[in-house]
Coordinates of C-alpha atoms and ligand atoms in Angstrom, one line a residue:
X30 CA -18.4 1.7 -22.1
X31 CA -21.8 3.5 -22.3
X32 CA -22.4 6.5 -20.7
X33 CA -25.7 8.3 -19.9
X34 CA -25.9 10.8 -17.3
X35 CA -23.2 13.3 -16.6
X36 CA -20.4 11.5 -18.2
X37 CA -17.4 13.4 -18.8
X38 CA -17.2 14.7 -22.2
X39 CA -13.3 13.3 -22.0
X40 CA -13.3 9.9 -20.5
X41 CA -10.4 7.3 -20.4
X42 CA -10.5 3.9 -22.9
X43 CA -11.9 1.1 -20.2
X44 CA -10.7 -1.1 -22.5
X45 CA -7.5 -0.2 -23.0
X46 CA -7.3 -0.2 -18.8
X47 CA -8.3 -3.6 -19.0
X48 CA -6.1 -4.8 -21.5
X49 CA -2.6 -3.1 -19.5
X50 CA -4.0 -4.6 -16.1
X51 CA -4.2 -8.1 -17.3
X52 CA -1.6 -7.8 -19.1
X53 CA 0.9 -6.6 -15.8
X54 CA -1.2 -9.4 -14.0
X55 CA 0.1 -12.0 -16.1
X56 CA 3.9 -11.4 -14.3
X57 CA 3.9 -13.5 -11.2
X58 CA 0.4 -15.2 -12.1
X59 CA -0.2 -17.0 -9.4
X60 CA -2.9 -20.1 -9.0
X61 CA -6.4 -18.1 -8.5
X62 CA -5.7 -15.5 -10.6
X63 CA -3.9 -13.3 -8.2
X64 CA 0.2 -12.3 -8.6
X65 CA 3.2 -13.1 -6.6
X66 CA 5.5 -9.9 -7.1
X67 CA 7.3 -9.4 -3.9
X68 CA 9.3 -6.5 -4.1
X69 CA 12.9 -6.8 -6.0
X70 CA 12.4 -10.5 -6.9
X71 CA 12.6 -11.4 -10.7
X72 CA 8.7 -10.8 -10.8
X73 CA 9.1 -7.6 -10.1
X74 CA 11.8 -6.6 -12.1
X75 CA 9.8 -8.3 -15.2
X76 CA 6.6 -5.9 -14.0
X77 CA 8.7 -2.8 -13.9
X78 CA 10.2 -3.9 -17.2
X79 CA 7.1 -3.8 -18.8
X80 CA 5.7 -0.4 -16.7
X81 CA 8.6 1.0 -17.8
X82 CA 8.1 0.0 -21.3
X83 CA 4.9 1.5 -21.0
X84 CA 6.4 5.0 -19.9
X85 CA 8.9 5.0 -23.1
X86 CA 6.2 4.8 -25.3
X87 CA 4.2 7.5 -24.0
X88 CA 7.2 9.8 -24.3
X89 CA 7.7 10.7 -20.5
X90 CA 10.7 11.4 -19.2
X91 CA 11.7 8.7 -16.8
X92 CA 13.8 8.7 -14.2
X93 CA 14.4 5.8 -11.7
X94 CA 16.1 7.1 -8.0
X95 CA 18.3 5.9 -5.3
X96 CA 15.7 3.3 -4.2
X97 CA 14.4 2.4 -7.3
X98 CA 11.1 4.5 -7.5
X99 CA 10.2 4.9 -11.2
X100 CA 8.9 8.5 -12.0
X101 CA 7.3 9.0 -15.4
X102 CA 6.8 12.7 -16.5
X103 CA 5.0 14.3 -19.3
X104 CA 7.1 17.6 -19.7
X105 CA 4.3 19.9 -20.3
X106 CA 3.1 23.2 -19.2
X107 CA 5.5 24.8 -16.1
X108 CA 5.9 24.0 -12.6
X109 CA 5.9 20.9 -10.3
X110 CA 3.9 18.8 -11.4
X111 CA 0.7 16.9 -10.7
X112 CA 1.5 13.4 -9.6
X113 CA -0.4 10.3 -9.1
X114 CA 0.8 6.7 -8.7
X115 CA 1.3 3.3 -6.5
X116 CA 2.8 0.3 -6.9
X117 CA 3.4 -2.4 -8.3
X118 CA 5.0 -4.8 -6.1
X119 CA 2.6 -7.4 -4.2
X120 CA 2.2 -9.6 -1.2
X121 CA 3.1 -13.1 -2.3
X122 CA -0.8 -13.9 -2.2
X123 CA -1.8 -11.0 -3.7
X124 CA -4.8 -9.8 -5.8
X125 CA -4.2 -8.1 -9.6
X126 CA -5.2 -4.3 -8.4
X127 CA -3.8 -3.6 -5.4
X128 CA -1.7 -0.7 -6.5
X129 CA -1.1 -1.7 -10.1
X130 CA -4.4 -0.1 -10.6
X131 CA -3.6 3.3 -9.8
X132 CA 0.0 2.9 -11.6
X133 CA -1.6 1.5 -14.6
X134 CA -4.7 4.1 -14.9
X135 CA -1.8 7.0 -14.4
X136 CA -0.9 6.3 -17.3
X137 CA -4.1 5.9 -19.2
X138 CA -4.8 9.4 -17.9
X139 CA -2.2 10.4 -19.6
X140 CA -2.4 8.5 -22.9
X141 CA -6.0 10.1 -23.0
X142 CA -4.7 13.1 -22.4
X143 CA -2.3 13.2 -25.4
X144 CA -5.2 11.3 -27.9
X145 CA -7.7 14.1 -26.8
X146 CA -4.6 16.6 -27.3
X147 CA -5.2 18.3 -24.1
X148 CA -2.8 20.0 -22.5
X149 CA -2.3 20.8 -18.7
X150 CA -0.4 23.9 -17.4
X151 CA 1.4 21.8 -15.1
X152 CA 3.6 18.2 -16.0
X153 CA 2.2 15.1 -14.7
X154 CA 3.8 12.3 -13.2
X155 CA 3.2 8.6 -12.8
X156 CA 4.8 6.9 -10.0
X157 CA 5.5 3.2 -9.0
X158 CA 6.6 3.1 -5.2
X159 CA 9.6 0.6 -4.5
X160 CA 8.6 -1.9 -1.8
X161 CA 4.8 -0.5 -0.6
X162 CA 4.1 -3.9 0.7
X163 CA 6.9 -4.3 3.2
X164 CA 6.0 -8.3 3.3
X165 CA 9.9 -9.1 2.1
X166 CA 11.2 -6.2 3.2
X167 CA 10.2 -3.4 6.5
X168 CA 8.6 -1.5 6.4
X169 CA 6.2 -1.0 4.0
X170 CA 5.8 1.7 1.6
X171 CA 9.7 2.1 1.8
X172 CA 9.9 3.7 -1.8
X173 CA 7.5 6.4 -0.9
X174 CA 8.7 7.3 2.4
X175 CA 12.6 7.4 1.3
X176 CA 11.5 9.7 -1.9
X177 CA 9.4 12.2 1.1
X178 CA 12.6 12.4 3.4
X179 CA 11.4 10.5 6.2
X180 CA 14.1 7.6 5.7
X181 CA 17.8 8.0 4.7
X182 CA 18.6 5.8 1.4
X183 CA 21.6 4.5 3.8
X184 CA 19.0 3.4 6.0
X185 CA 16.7 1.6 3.2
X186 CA 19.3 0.3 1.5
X187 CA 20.7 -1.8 4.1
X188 CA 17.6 -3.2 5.7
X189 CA 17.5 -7.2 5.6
X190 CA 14.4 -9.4 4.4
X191 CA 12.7 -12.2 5.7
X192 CA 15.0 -14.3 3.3
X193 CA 18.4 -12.6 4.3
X194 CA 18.5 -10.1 1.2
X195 CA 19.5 -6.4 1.9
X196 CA 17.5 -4.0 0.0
X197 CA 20.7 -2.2 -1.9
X198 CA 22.0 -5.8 -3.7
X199 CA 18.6 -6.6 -4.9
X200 CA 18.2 -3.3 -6.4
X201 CA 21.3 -3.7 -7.9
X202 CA 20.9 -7.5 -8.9
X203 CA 17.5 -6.4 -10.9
X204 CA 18.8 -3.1 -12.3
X205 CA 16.6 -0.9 -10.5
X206 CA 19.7 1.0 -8.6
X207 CA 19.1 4.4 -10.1
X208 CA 21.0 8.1 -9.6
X209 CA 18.1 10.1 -8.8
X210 CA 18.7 11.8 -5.3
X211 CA 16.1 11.1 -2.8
X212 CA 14.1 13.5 -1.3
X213 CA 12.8 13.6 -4.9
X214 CA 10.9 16.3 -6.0
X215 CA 7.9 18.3 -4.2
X216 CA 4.9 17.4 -6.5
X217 CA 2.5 20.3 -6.3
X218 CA -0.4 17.7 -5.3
X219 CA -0.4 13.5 -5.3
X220 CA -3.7 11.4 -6.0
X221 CA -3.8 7.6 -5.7
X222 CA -6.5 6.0 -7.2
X223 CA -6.8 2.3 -5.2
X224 CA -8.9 -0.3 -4.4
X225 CA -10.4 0.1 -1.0
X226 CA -9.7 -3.8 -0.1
X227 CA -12.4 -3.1 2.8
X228 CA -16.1 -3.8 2.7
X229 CA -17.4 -0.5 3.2
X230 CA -18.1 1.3 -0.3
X231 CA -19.7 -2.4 -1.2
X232 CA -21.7 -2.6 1.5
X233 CA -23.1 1.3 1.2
X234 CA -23.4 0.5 -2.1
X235 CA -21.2 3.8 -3.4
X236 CA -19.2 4.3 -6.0
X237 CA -16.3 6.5 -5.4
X238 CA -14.3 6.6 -1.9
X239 CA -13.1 10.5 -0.7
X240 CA -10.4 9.3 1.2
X241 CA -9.8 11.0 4.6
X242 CA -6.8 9.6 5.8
X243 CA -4.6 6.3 6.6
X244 CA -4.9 4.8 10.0
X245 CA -1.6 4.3 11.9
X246 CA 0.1 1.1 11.4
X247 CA 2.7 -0.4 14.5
X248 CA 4.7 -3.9 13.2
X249 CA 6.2 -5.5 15.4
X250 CA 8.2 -8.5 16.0
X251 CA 8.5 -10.8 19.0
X252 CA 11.3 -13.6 19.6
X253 CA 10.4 -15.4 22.3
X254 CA 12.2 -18.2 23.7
X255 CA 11.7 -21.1 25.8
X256 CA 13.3 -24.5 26.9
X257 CA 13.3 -26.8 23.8
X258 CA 12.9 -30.4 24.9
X259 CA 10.5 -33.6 24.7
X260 CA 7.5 -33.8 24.1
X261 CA 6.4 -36.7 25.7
X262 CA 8.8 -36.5 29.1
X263 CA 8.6 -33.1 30.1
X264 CA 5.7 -32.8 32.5
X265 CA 3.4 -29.7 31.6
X266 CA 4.5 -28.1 35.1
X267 CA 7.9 -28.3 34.2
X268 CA 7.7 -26.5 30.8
X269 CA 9.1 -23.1 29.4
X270 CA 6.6 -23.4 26.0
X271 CA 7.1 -20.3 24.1
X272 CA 4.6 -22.0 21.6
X273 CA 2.0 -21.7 24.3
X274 CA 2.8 -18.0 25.0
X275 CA 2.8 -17.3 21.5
X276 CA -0.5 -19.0 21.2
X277 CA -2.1 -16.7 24.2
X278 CA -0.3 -13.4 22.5
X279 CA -2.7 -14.3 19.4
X280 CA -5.4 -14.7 21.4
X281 CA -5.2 -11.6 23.3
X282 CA -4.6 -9.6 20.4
X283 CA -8.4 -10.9 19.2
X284 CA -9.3 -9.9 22.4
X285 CA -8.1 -6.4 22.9
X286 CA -9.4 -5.3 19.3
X287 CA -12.5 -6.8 20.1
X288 CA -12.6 -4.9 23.5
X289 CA -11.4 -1.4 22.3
X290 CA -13.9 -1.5 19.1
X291 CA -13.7 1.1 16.5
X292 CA -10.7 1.3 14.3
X293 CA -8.6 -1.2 16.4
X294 CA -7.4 -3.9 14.2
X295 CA -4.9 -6.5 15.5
X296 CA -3.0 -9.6 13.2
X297 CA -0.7 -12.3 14.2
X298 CA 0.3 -12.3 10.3
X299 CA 3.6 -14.7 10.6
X300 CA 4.8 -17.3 13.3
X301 CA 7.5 -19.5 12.9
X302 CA 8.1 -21.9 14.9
X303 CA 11.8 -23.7 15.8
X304 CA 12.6 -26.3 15.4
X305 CA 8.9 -27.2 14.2
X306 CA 8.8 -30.8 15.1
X307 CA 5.7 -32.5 16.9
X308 CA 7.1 -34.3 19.2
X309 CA 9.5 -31.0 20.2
X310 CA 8.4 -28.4 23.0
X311 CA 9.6 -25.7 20.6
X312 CA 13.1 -23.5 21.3
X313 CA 11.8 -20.5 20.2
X314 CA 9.3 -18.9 18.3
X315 CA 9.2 -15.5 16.2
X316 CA 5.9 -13.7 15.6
X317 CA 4.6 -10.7 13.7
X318 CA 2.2 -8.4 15.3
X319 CA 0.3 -5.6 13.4
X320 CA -1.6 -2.9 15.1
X321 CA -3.5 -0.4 13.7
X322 CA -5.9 2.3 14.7
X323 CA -7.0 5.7 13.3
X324 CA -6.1 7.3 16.5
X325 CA -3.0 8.1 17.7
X326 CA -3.3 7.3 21.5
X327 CA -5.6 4.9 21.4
X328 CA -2.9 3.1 19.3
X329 CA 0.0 3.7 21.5
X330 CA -2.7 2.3 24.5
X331 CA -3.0 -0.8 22.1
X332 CA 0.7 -1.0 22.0
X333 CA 1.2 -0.6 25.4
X334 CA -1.6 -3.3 26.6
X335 CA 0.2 -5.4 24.0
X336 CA 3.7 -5.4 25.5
X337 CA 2.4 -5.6 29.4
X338 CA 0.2 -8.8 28.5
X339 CA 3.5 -10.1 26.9
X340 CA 5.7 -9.5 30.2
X341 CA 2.8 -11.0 31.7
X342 CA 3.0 -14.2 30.2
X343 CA 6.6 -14.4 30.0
X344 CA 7.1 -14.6 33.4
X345 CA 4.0 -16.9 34.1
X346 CA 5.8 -19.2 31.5
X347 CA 9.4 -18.6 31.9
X348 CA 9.6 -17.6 28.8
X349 CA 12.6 -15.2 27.4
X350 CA 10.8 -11.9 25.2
X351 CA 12.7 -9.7 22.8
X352 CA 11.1 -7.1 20.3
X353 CA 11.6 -5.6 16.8
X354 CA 10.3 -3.0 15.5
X355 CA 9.5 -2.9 11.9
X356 CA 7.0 -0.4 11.3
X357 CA 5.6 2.6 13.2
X358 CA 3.4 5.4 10.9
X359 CA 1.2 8.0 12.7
X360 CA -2.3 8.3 11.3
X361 CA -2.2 11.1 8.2
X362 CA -4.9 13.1 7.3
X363 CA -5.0 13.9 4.2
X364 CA -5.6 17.6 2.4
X365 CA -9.8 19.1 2.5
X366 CA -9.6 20.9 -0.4
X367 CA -8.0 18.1 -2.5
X368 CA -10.6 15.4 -0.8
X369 CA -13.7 17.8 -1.8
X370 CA -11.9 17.9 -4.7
X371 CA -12.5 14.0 -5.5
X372 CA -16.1 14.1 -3.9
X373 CA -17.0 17.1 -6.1
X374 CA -15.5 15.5 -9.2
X375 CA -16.9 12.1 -8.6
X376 CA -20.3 13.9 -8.1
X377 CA -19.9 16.3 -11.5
X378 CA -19.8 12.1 -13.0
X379 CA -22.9 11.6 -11.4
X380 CA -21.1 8.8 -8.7
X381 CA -22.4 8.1 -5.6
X382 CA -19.7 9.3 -3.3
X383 CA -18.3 8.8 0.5
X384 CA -15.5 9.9 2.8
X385 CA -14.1 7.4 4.2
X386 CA -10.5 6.5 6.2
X387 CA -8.1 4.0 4.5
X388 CA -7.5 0.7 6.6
X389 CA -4.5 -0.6 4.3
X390 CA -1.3 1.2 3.9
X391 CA -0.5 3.3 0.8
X392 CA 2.0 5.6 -0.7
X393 CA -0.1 8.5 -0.6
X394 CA 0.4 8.9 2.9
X395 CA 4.2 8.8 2.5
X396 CA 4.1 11.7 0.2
X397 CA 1.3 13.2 2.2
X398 CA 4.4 15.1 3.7
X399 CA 5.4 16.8 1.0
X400 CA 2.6 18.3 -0.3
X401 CA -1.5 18.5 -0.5
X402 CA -2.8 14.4 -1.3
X403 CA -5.8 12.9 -0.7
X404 CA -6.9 9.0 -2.6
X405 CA -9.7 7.5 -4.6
X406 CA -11.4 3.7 -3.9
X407 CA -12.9 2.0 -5.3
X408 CA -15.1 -0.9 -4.2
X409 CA -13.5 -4.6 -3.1
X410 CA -15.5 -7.1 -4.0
X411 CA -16.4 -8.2 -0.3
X412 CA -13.4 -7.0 1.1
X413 CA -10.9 -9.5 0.0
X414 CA -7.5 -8.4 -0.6
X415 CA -4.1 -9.6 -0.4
X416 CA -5.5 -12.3 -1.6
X417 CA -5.7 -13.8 -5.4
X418 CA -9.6 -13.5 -5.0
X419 CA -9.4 -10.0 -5.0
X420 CA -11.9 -8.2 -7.0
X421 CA -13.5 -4.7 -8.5
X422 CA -16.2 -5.3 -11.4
X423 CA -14.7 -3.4 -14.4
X424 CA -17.4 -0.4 -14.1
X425 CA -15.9 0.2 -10.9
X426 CA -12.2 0.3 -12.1
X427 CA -13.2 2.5 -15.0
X428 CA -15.2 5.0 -13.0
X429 CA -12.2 5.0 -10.3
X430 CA -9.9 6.1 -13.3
X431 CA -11.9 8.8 -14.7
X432 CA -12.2 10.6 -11.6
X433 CA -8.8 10.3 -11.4
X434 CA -8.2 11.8 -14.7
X435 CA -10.4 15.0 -13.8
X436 CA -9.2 15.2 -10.6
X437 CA -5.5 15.5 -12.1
X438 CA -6.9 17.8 -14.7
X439 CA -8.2 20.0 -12.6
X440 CA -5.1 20.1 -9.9
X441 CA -2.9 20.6 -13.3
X442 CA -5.5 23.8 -14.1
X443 CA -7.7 22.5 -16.7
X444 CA -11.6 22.3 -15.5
X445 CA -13.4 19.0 -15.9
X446 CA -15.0 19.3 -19.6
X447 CA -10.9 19.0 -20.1
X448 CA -10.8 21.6 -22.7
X449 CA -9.9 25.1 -20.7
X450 CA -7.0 26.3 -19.2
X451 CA -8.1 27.8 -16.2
X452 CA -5.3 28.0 -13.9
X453 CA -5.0 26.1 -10.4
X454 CA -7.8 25.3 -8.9
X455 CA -7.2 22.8 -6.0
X456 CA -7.6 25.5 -3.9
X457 CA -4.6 24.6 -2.5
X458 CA -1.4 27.4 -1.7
X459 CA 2.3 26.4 -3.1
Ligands
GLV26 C1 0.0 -2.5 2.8 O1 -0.6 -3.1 1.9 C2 -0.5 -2.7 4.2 O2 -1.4 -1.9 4.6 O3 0.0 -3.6 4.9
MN27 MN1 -1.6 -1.2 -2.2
MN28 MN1 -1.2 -4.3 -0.5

């Protein structure tokens, strides 16, 4: 790809990007041109099979761990070393970058690396998260936050999917049971190129996303049950609907997000319905709820005015409510002096550059714990993710993976021309 101003004077091959991404995106291809790879299905073994592949052939040192993240690590230089990664696995309607991008241009910053012969002080490492998407399996970004310390493998292992599989036999069914111990290894700084799959960076028209931090994220889920009977006999004053409460829970949710502005995002993502009949007031019904803000307490008010609108209901209705919890992160704020290190990179490349928070989920903010992070977006083609549509123009996806590449460069104590050691300079203290 032409280059005019500022271009780095090592750059990764856009094409050869491409080529891997399309290639990973033909596992699971899915009507659209997205991917079904929910996490430990045969989809995603093939995809790790051919990641994997990948790794062999650029000579790094693999190792797969307790839950099944894959780790690939150029031995070089001393240290721990600079890691970047994602993941691979999808929703069932998902798009072909969400996290296979910064997987897959991982390694392209490394295969430039070894072309251009360069030669950080520090190893780097690729990662591919087991489970980020917690659609199959809760919660999401399992991999990452086992590998940090903040789940026991016992724990992971045994949790049960929406389709009764436990975690531990599908990772043993596909292979992907590995012997290295988790907590895994302290990087000494994680980047994660992704997608923003928001509307913001389009709609500013930027380029590259400094990102801040990940909004918390509260999953719940919410049996509620009723008196089943018929449809056509029982008069409405008479009925224990939980299809109507579940109805006015979806509403309210619209509602109080609307209400509270800012950050707060609310989904009814999953309702089923039993037994599903139309002429059948139903038994019960089961319903996901995802909240999300970038503020702690205004979360746990969102929470709150959640569960007291649900009592309400309930006993308006005569209707039975249980809960689950799935998911529950804190918002993370991610490290300043790795973030200005992505602005001022993405700047040196002559990008037009933003801070902004992260509304999805990611890895990074699992491994946020263990040492200094921070991410780079990209744009979203109007915002669609999880979704085949999904979308970044190919500029976008190239210019996403040379900032990673410098931005590793630098952590790993090379400066951005690529070409002198000139030990750490994150700025950050190990
Ligand atoms: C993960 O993709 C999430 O944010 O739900
Ligand atoms: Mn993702
Ligand atoms: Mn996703």
């Amino acid at each position: 790809m032409p280059r005019t101003t500022n271009a780095p004077i090592v750059s990764v091959d856009g094409d050869r990007l491409m080529a891997s991404l399309m290639n990973l995106a033909r596992i699971g291809e899915i009507d659209g041109g997205g991917c079904a790879r929910l996490a430990l299905t045969e989809e995603d073994r093939a995809g790790r099979d051919l990641v994997l592949g990948w790794m062999h052939e650029l000579g790094l040192e693999v190792t797969v761990d307790v839950i099944g993240n894959v780790i690939g690590t150029w031995n070089v230089g001393v240290g721990a070393p600079v890691m970047t990664g994602s993941h691979i696995d999808t929703v069932r309607t998902g798009g072909k970058y969400d996290g296979n991008l910064g997987v897959l241009a991982g390694l392209e910053v490394i295969r430039t690396c070894q072309q251009a012969g360069l030669v950080p002080t520090r190893p780097l490492a690729v990662a591919f998260f087991t489970n980020e998407e917690g659609s199959r399996f809760a919660p999401d970004m399992m991999g990452s936050l086992v590998y940090a310390g903040g789940m026991s493998t016992e724990t992971a292992l045994d949790v049960v999917g929406i389709d009764g599989a436990r975690v531990g036999d599908e990772l043993e069914r596909i292979g992907y049971n590995g012997a290295s111990p988790c907590p895994g290894i302290a990087p000494h700084a994680f980047v994660e190129l992704h997608i923003e799959q928001g509307p913001v960076l389009e709609q500013e028209g930027i380029t590259i996303g400094a990102v801040t931090g990940v909004q918390g994220i509260s999953w719940r889920e919410l049996v509620l049950r009723g008196q089943s009977n018929h449809a056509g006999t029982t008069p409405m004053s008479l009925r224990r609907d939980p299809g109507y409460v579940a109805a006015e829970v979806t509403a309210f949710l619209r509602r109080l997000a609307r209400e509270m502005g800012g950050h707060q995002v609310c989904t009814v993502g999953r309702v089923e319905f039993h037994p599903n009949l139309v002429n059948v007031v139903p038994a019960s019904v089961a319903m996901t709820l995802d909240v999300r803000n970038t503020d702690e307490a205004l979360l746990v008010a969102a929470e709150n005015a959640i569960t007291a609108e649900v009592e309400r209901l309930c006993a308006a209705e005569h209707v039975e409510a249980s809960w689950r919890r799935l998911t529950r992160f804190e918002p993370v704020v991610f490290d300043r002096a790795v973030i200005d290190l992505v602005a001022g990179v993405a700047r040196e490349q002559g990008h037009s550059v933003m801070e902004l928070p992260s509304g999805a989920g990611h890895d990074a903010q699992m491994i946020a714990r263990m040492c200094p992070t921070a991410m780079i977006f990209v744009q979203s083609h109007r915002g669609i993710s999880h979704n085949p549509a999904e979308h970044t123009d190919r500029d976008d996806l190239i210019a996403g993976a040379d900032v990673l590449l410098h931005v590793m460069l630098r952590l790993a104590g090379l400066d951005p021309s690529g070409n002198r050691a000139s030990g750490d300079s994150d700025g950050t203290t190990r």
